[in-house]
PDB file of C-alpha atoms in Angstrom:
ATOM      1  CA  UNK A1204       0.000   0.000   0.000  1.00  0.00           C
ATOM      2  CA  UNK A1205       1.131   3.710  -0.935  1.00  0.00           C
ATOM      3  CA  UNK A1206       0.005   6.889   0.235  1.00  0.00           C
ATOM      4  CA  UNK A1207       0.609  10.389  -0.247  1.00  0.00           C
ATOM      5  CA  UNK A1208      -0.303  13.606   1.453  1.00  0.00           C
ATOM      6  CA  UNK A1209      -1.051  17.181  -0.078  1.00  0.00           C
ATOM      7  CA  UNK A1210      -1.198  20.261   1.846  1.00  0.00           C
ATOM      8  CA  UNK A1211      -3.393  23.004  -0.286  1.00  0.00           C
ATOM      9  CA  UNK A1212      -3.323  26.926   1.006  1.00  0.00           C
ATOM     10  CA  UNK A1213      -6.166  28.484  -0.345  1.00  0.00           C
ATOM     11  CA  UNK A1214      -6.626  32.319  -1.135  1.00  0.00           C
ATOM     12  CA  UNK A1215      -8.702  33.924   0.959  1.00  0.00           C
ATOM     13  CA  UNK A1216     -11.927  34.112  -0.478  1.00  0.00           C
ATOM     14  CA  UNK A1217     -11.631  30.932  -2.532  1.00  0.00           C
ATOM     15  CA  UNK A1218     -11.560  27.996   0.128  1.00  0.00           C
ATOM     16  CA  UNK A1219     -14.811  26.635  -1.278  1.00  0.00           C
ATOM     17  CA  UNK A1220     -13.154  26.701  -5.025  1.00  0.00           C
ATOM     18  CA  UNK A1221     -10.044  25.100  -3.739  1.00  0.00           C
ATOM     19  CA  UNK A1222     -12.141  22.412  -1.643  1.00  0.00           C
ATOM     20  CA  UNK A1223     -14.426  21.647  -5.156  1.00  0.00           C
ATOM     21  CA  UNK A1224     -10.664  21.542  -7.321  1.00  0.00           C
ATOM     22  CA  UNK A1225      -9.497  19.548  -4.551  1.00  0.00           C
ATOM     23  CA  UNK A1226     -12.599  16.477  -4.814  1.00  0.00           C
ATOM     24  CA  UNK A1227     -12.502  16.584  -8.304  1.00  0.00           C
ATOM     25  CA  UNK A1228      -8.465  15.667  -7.947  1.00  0.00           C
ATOM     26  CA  UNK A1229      -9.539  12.872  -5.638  1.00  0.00           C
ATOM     27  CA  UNK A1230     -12.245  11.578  -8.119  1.00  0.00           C
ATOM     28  CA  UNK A1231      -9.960  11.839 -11.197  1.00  0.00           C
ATOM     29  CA  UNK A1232      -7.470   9.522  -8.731  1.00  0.00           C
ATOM     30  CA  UNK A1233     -10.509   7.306  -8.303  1.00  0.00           C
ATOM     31  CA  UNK A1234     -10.306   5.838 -11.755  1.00  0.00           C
ATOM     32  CA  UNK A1235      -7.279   5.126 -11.615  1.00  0.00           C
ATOM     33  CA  UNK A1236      -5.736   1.380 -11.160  1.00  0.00           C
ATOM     34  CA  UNK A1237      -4.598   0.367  -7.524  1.00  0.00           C
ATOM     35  CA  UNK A1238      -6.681   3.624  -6.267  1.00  0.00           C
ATOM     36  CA  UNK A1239      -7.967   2.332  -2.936  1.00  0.00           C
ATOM     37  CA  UNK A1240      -8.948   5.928  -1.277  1.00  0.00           C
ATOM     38  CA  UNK A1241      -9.489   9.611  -0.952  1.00  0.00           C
ATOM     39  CA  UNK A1242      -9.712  11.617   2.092  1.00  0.00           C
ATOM     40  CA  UNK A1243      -9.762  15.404   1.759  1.00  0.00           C
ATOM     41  CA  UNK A1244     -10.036  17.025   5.628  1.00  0.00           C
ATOM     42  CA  UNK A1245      -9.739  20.659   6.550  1.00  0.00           C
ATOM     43  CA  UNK A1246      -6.692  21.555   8.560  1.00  0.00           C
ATOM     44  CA  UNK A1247      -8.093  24.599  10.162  1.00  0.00           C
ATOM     45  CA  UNK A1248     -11.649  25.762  11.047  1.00  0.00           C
ATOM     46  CA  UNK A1249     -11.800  28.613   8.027  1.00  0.00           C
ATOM     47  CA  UNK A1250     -11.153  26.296   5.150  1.00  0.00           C
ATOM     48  CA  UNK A1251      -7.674  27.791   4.613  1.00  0.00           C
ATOM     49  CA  UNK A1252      -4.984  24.971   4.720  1.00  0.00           C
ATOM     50  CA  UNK A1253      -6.618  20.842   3.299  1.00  0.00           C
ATOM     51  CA  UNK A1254      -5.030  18.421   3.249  1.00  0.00           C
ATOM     52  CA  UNK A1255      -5.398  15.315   0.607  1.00  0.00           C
ATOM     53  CA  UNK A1256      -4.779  12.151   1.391  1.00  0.00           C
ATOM     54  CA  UNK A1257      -4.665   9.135  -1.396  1.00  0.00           C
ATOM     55  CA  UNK A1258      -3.858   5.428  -0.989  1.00  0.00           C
ATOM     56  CA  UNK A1259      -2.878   3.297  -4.038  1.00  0.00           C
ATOM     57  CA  UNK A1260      -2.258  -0.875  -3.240  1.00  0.00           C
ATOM     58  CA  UNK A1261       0.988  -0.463  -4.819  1.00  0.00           C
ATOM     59  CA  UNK A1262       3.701   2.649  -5.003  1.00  0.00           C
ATOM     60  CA  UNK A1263       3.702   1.182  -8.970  1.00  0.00           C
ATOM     61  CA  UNK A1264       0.257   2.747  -9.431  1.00  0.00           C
ATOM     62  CA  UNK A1265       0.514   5.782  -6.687  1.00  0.00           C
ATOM     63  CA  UNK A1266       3.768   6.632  -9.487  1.00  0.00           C
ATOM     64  CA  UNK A1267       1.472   5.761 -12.362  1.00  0.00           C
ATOM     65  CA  UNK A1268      -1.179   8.569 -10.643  1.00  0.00           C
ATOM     66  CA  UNK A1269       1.973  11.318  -9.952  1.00  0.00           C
ATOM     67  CA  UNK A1270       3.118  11.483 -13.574  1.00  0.00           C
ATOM     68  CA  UNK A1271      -0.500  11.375 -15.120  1.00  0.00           C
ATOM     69  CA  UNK A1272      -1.212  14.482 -17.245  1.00  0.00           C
ATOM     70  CA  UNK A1273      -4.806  14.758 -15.801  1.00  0.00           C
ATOM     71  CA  UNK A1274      -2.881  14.986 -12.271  1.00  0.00           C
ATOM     72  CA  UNK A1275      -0.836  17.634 -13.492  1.00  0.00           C
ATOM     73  CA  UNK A1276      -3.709  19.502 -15.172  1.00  0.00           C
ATOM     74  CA  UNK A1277      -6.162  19.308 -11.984  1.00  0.00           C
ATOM     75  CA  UNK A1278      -3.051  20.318 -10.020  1.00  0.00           C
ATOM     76  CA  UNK A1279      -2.507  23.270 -12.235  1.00  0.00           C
ATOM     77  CA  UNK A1280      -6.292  24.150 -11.975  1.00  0.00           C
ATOM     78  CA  UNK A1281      -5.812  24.065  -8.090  1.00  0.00           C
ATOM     79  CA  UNK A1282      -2.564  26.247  -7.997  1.00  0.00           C
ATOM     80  CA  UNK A1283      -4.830  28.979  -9.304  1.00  0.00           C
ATOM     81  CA  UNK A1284      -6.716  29.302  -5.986  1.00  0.00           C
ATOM     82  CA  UNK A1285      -3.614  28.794  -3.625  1.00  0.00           C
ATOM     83  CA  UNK A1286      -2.024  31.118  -1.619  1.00  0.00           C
ATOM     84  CA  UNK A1287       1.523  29.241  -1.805  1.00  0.00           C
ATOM     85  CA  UNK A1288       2.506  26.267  -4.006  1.00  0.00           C
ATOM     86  CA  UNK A1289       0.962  22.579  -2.408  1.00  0.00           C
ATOM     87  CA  UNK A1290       3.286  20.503  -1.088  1.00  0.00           C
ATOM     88  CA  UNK A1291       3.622  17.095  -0.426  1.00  0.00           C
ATOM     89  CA  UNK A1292       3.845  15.795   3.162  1.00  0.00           C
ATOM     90  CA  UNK A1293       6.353  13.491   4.439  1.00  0.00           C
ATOM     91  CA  UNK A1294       6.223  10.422   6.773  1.00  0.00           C
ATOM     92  CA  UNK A1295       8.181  12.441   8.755  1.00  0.00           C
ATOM     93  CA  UNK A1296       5.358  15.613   8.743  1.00  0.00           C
ATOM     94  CA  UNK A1297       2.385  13.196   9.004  1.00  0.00           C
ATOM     95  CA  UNK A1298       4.260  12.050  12.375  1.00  0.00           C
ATOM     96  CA  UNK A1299       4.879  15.396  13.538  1.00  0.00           C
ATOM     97  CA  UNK A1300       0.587  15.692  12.894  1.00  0.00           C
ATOM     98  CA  UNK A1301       0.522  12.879  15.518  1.00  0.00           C
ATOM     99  CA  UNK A1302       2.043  14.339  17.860  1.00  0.00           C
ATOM    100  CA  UNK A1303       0.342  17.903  17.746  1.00  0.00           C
ATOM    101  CA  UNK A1304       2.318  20.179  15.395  1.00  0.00           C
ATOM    102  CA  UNK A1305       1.683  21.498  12.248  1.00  0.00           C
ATOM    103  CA  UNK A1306       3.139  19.992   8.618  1.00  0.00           C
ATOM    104  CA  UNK A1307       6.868  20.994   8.130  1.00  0.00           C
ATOM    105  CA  UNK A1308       7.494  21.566  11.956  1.00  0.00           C
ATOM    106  CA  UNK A1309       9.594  19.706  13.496  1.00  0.00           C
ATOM    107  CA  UNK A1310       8.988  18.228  16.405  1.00  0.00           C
ATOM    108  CA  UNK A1311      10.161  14.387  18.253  1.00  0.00           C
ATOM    109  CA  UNK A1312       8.828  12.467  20.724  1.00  0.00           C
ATOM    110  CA  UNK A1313       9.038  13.240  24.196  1.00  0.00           C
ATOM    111  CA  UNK A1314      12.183  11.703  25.882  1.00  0.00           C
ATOM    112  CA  UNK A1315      11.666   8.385  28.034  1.00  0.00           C
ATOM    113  CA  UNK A1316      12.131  10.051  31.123  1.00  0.00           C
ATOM    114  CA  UNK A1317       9.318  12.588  30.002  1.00  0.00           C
ATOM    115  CA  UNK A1318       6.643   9.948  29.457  1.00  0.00           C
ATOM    116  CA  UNK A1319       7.517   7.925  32.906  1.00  0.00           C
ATOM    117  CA  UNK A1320       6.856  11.591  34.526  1.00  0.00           C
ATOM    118  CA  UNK A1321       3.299  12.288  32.677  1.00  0.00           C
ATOM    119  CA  UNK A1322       2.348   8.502  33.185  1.00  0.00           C
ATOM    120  CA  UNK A1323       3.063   8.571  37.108  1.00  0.00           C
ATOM    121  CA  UNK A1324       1.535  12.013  37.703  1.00  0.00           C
ATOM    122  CA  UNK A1325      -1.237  10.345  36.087  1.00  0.00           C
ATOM    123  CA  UNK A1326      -1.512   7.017  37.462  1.00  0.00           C
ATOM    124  CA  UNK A1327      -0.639   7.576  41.009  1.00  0.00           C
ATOM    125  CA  UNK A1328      -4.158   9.963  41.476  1.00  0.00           C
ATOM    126  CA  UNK A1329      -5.800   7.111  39.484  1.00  0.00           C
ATOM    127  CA  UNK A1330      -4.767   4.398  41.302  1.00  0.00           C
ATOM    128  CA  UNK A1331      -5.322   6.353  44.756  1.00  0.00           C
ATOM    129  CA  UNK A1332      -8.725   7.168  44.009  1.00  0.00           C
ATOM    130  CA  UNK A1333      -9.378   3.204  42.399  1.00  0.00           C
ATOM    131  CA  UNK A1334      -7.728   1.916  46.151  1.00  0.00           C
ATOM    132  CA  UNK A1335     -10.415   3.738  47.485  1.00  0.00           C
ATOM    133  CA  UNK A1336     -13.456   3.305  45.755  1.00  0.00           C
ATOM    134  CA  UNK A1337     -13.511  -0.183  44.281  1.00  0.00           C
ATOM    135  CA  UNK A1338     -10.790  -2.473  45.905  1.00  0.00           C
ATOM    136  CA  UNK A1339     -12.711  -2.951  49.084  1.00  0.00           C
ATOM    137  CA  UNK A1340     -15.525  -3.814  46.650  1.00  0.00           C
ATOM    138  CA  UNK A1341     -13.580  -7.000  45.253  1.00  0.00           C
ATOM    139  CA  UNK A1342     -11.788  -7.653  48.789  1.00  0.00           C
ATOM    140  CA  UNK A1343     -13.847 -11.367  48.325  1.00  0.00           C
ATOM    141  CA  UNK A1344     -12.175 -12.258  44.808  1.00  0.00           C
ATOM    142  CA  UNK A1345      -8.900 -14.013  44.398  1.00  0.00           C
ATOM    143  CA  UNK A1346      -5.948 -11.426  43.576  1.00  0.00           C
ATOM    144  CA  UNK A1347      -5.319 -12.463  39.876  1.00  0.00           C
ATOM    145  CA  UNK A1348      -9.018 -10.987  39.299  1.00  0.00           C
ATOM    146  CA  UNK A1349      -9.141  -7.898  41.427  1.00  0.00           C
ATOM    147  CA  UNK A1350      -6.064  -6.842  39.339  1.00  0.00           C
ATOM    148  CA  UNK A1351      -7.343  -7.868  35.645  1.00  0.00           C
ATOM    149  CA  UNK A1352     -10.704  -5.838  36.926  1.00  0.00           C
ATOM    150  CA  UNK A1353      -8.292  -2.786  38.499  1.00  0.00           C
ATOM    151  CA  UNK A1354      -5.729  -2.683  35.023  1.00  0.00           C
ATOM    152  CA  UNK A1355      -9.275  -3.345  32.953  1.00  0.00           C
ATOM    153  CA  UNK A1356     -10.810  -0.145  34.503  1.00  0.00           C
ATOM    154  CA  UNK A1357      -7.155   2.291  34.481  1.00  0.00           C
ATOM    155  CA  UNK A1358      -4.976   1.457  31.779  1.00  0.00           C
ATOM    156  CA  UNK A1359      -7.485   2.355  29.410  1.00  0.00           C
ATOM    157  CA  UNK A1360      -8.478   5.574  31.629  1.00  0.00           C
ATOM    158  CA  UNK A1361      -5.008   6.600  31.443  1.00  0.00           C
ATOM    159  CA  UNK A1362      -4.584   6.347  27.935  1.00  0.00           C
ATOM    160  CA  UNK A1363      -7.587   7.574  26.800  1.00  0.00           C
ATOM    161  CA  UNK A1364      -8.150  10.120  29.419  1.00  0.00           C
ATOM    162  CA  UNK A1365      -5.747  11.361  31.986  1.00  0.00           C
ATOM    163  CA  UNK A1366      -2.908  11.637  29.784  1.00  0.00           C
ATOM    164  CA  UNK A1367      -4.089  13.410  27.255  1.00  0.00           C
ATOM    165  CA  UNK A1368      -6.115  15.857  29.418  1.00  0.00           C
ATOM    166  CA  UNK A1369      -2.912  16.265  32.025  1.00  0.00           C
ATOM    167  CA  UNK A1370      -0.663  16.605  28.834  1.00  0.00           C
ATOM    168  CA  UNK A1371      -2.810  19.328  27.413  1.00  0.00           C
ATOM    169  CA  UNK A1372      -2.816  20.928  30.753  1.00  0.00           C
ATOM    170  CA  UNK A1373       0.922  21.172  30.330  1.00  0.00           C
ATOM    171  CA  UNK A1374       0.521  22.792  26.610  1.00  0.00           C
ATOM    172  CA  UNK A1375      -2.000  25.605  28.219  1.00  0.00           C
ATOM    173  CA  UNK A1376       0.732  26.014  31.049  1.00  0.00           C
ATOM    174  CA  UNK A1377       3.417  26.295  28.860  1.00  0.00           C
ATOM    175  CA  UNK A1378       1.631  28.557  26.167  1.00  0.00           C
ATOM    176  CA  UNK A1379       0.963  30.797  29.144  1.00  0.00           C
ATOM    177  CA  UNK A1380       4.447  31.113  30.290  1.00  0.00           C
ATOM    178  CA  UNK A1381       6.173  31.632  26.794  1.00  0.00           C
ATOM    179  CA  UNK A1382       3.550  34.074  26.363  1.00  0.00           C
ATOM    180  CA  UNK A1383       4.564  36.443  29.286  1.00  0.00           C
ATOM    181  CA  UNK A1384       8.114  35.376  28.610  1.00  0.00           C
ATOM    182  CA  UNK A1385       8.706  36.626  25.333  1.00  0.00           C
TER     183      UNK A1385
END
């Protein structure tokens, strides 16, 4: 499987074009062979900055796609309602997405040490308050199942939950402080 990512800028005043140049790109890509999707999403709430997204079953075919003329022509047609040139995204950018920033910014995971901190200051209130309220609950079941029922209930909690919310804490926070620091 192949797939590529296009970042589109559009003018102001022409983010409805550009979205309409944009589909038609993914439909022309659509009958094309290997073509297995199209996903055009908006990158920020006023339509500005899309992004494209198209999966081929092969790189063969995603190539055969890239050097079509009718690429290049609904490319051109786009180009006409962008503020700067598209650009393709890399593996690299799409990861950098993932972990909160914007395409072309760099950005790498946080360091070991980093994620131990944010997972303890998240599981230690967790596990406090579980202690509390439901261990004395399963005091009459055998150990191995009071713990499956404990890590059932928290691990997903903390990953779906406190992490995030205690990590995006630490973005406000932070935001704040480089704000009255600059």
């Amino acid at each position: 499987m192949a797939m590529i990512a296009v970042s589109m800028q559009a003018r102001p005043g022409y983010e409805d074009t550009l979205r309409d140049r944009a589909r038609a790109l993914c439909d022309a890509a659509g009958t094309f062979p290997g073509y297995l999707d199209a996903h055009l999403t908006q990158e920020d709430r006023d339509g500005h900055q899309l992004l494209v997204f198209l999966t081929f079953d092969s790189t063969e075919h995603l190539l055969e796609w890239e050097r079509s003329d009718e690429r290049h022509h609904l490319l051109d047609q786009c180009r006409d309602f962008m503020l700067v040139p598209s650009r393709r995204l890399s593996a690299a950018d799409l990861n950098s997405a993932l972990l909160g920033a914007h395409p072309g910014e760099a950005v790498s995971p946080p360091s070991r040490w980093k994620t131990v901190v944010w997972v303890w200051i998240t599981l230690f209130p967790t596990s406090t308050i579980l202690g509390y309220l439901l261990v004395p609950r399963l005091e009459p079941l055998p150990l191995p199942v009071r713990t499956l029922i404990t890590t059932f209930v928290t691990v997903p909690f903390l990953i779906l939950i406190a992490i995030p919310a205690a990590q995006g804490l630490r973005d406000q926070l932070l935001g704040r402080f480089r704000t009255i620091h600059r």
